[in-house]
Coordinates of C-alpha atoms in Angstrom, one line a residue:
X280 CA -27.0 -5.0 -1.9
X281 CA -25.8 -1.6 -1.8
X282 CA -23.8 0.0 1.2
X283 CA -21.5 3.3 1.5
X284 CA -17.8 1.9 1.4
X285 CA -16.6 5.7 1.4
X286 CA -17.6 7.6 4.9
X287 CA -15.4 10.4 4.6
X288 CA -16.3 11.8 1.0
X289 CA -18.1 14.4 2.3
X290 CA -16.1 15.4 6.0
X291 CA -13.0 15.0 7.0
X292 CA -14.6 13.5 10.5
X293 CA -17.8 12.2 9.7
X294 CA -20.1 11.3 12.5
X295 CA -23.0 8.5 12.0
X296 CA -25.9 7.7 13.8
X297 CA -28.1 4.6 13.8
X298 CA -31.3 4.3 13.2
X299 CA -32.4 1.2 12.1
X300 CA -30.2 -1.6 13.1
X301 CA -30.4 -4.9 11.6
X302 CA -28.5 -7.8 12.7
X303 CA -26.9 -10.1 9.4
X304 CA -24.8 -12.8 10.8
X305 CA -21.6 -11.6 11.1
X306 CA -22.1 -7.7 11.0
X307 CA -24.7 -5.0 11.2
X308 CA -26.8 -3.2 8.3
X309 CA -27.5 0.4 9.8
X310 CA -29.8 3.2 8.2
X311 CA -27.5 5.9 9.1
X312 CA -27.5 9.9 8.9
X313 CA -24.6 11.0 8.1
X314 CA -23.0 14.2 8.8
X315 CA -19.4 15.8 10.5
X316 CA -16.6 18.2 10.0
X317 CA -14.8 19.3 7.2
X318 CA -11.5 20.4 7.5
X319 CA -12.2 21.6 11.1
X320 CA -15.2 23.4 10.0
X321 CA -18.6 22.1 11.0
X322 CA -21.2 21.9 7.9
X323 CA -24.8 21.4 6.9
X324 CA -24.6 18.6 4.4
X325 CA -26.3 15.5 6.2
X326 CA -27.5 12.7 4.2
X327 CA -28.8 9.3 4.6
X328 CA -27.2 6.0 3.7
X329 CA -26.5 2.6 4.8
X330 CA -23.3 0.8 6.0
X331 CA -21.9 -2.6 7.3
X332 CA -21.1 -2.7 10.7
X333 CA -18.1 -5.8 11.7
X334 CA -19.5 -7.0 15.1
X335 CA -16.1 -7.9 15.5
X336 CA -15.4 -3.5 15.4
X337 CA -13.8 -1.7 18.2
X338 CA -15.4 1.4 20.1
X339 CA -13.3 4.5 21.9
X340 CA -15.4 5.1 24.4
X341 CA -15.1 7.4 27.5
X342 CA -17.0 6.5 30.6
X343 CA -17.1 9.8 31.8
X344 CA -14.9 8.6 34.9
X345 CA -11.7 10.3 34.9
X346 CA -10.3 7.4 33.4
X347 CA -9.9 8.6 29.8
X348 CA -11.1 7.0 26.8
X349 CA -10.6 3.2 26.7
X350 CA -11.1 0.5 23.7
X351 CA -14.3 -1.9 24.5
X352 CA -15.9 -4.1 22.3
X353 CA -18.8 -3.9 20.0
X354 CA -20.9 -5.7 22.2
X355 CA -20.2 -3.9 25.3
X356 CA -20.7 -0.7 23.7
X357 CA -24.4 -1.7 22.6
X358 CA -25.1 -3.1 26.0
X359 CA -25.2 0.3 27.1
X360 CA -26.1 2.1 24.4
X361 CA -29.4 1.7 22.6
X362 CA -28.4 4.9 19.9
X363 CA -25.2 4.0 18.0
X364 CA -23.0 6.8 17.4
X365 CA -20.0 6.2 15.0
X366 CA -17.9 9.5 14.9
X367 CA -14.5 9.2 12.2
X368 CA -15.1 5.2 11.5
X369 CA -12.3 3.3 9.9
X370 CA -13.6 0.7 7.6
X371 CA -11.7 -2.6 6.4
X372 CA -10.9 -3.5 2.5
X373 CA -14.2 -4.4 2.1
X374 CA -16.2 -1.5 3.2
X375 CA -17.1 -2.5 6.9
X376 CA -17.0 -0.3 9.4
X377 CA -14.3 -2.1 11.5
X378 CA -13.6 0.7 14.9
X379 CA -15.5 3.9 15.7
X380 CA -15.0 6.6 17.9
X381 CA -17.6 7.9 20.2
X382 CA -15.8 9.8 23.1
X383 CA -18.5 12.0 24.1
X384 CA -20.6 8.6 25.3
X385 CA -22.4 8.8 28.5

């Protein structure tokens, strides 16, 4: 089964969003488009792939509450949020995406 291992060969910050999300045991399969910055510079280069999602992954999220951006959980994240957006994910040995950033969340 093939999945994208290497998020950031096209931007330096890439930014995913989900989908079609598909629940294998222990992590996710997403459909994902895939697009972001390079080297500060926003570009035109979206393409489509699919990755592996831990469900044991971290989320920086910001509540919009004057608290700041916090650490939650991957399920408390998807609780709330029915679109899954991954900006800059850091993936583990394997290819999984293992923490995601998405501190624009409301």
């Amino acid at each position: 089964n093939y999945y994208d291992k290497n998020l950031h060969k096209r931007f330096s910050t890439p930014e995913l969003h989900a989908e079609l999300v598909r629940d294998k045991g222990n992590y996710y399969e997403c459909l994902v488009n895939i697009d972001g910055m390079y080297n500060g510079y926003d570009i035109d280069d979206t393409y489509r792939s699919i990755v592996r999602l831990s469900k044991k992954a971290k989320v920086h999220w910001d509540e919009k509450n004057g608290k700041g951006e916090k650490l939650v959980s991957l399920n408390d994240y998807m609780k709330r949020h029915s679109n899954v957006r991954m900006i800059d994910p850091k993936v583990d040995k394997n290819g999984y995406i293992i923490s995601f950033s998405d501190a624009n969340a409301s």
